[in-house]
mmCIF file of C-alpha atoms in Angstrom:
data_model
loop_
_atom_site.group_PDB
_atom_site.id
_atom_site.type_symbol
_atom_site.label_atom_id
_atom_site.label_comp_id
_atom_site.label_asym_id
_atom_site.label_seq_id
_atom_site.Cartn_x
_atom_site.Cartn_y
_atom_site.Cartn_z
ATOM 1 C CA MET A 1 107.331 76.988 75.528
ATOM 2 C CA LYS A 2 109.998 76.256 77.940
ATOM 3 C CA LEU A 3 108.947 76.087 81.516
ATOM 4 C CA PRO A 4 108.717 77.664 83.945
ATOM 5 C CA ILE A 5 107.587 80.887 82.223
ATOM 6 C CA SER A 6 108.130 83.972 84.495
ATOM 7 C CA GLY A 7 107.512 87.689 84.339
ATOM 8 C CA ARG A 8 107.102 90.750 86.406
ATOM 9 C CA CYS A 9 105.739 94.292 86.348
ATOM 10 C CA LEU A 10 108.040 97.250 85.481
ATOM 11 C CA CYS A 11 108.904 98.087 89.093
ATOM 12 C CA GLY A 12 109.106 94.505 90.348
ATOM 13 C CA ALA A 13 106.502 94.731 92.938
ATOM 14 C CA ILE A 14 104.536 91.918 91.226
ATOM 15 C CA SER A 15 105.998 88.840 89.751
ATOM 16 C CA TYR A 16 104.628 85.474 88.478
ATOM 17 C CA GLU A 17 105.723 81.973 87.497
ATOM 18 C CA ILE A 18 103.772 79.643 85.222
ATOM 19 C CA SER A 19 104.386 75.959 85.920
ATOM 20 C CA LYS A 20 102.230 74.377 83.158
ATOM 21 C CA GLN A 21 101.856 74.956 79.467
ATOM 22 C CA PRO A 22 99.286 77.639 78.513
ATOM 23 C CA LYS A 23 95.876 76.358 77.543
ATOM 24 C CA ARG A 24 95.864 79.034 74.781
ATOM 25 C CA THR A 25 97.907 81.845 73.249
ATOM 26 C CA GLY A 26 96.688 84.503 71.069
ATOM 27 C CA PHE A 27 95.552 88.077 70.499
ATOM 28 C CA CYS A 28 92.531 89.898 71.861
ATOM 29 C CA TYR A 29 91.033 92.646 69.755
ATOM 30 C CA CYS A 30 88.187 93.532 72.209
ATOM 31 C CA ARG A 31 87.554 97.234 72.992
ATOM 32 C CA SER A 32 88.805 97.125 76.553
ATOM 33 C CA CYS A 33 91.949 95.464 75.443
ATOM 34 C CA GLN A 34 92.542 98.092 72.783
ATOM 35 C CA ILE A 35 92.072 100.810 75.307
ATOM 36 C CA LYS A 36 94.311 99.221 78.016
ATOM 37 C CA SER A 37 96.980 98.502 75.514
ATOM 38 C CA GLY A 38 96.943 101.769 73.519
ATOM 39 C CA SER A 39 97.115 99.371 70.499
ATOM 40 C CA ASP A 40 94.586 97.466 68.463
ATOM 41 C CA HIS A 41 95.256 94.304 70.259
ATOM 42 C CA VAL A 42 96.751 92.495 73.427
ATOM 43 C CA ALA A 43 98.946 89.337 73.183
ATOM 44 C CA TYR A 44 98.026 86.847 75.903
ATOM 45 C CA LEU A 45 98.754 83.461 77.487
ATOM 46 C CA ALA A 46 95.758 81.834 78.902
ATOM 47 C CA VAL A 47 96.665 79.525 81.859
ATOM 48 C CA GLU A 48 94.908 77.500 84.501
ATOM 49 C CA ILE A 49 94.624 79.538 87.625
ATOM 50 C CA GLU A 50 96.268 76.730 89.683
ATOM 51 C CA SER A 51 99.373 76.779 87.369
ATOM 52 C CA ILE A 52 100.398 80.336 88.136
ATOM 53 C CA ASN A 53 102.044 81.599 91.263
ATOM 54 C CA ILE A 54 101.713 85.322 91.682
ATOM 55 C CA SER A 55 103.752 87.403 94.184
ATOM 56 C CA GLY A 56 102.816 90.803 95.268
ATOM 57 C CA ALA A 57 99.482 92.785 95.664
ATOM 58 C CA ILE A 58 97.455 93.126 92.404
ATOM 59 C CA LYS A 59 94.939 95.860 91.972
ATOM 60 C CA TRP A 60 91.947 94.673 90.139
ATOM 61 C CA TYR A 61 89.520 96.718 87.928
ATOM 62 C CA GLN A 62 86.328 95.256 86.635
ATOM 63 C CA SER A 63 84.647 96.151 83.243
ATOM 64 C CA ILE A 64 82.189 94.596 80.833
ATOM 65 C CA GLY A 65 83.644 92.650 77.920
ATOM 66 C CA ASP A 66 82.323 92.516 74.366
ATOM 67 C CA SER A 67 80.516 89.312 75.486
ATOM 68 C CA GLY A 68 78.461 91.398 77.927
ATOM 69 C CA LYS A 69 80.098 89.445 80.822
ATOM 70 C CA THR A 70 82.196 91.057 83.435
ATOM 71 C CA LYS A 71 86.053 90.680 83.359
ATOM 72 C CA GLN A 72 88.756 91.942 85.696
ATOM 73 C CA HIS A 73 91.966 93.504 84.677
ATOM 74 C CA GLY A 74 94.922 93.115 87.075
ATOM 75 C CA PHE A 75 97.693 95.684 87.246
ATOM 76 C CA CYS A 76 100.451 96.857 89.534
ATOM 77 C CA PRO A 77 99.295 99.663 91.899
ATOM 78 C CA GLU A 78 102.910 101.082 92.045
ATOM 79 C CA CYS A 79 103.873 101.360 88.387
ATOM 80 C CA GLY A 80 100.567 100.805 86.561
ATOM 81 C CA SER A 81 101.797 97.752 84.443
ATOM 82 C CA VAL A 82 98.796 95.706 83.198
ATOM 83 C CA LEU A 83 99.555 92.083 83.824
ATOM 84 C CA PHE A 84 96.398 89.968 83.951
ATOM 85 C CA GLY A 85 92.929 89.516 82.830
ATOM 86 C CA LYS A 86 90.223 87.265 84.363
ATOM 87 C CA PRO A 87 87.117 86.934 82.090
ATOM 88 C CA LYS A 88 84.027 85.589 83.978
ATOM 89 C CA LEU A 89 83.336 83.548 80.864
ATOM 90 C CA TRP A 90 86.372 81.114 81.307
ATOM 91 C CA PRO A 91 87.969 79.593 84.366
ATOM 92 C CA LEU A 92 91.430 80.877 83.317
ATOM 93 C CA ILE A 93 93.801 83.747 83.938
ATOM 94 C CA PHE A 94 95.130 85.656 81.105
ATOM 95 C CA VAL A 95 98.680 86.918 81.291
ATOM 96 C CA VAL A 96 99.149 89.895 78.993
#
């Protein structure tokens, strides 16, 4: 992927820029990702926390993943766009 990778929420209150190649890309089919996406999956980029610069105030919601471990879902408190996931199982942030 061409760097930097950037994105934002629908209203623009939160933006991000990724400076290093993702450690992993893929699709998650866990139940909480199905619910938050309204689909059967979520596409994601898994990046090291220190390689992403986030601007704006993220609202975090904690749930229990299919692994039984906690994970956090980051979204924009203004427009509700779901942007990030932080599973306790891995030291990465997932951009969705």
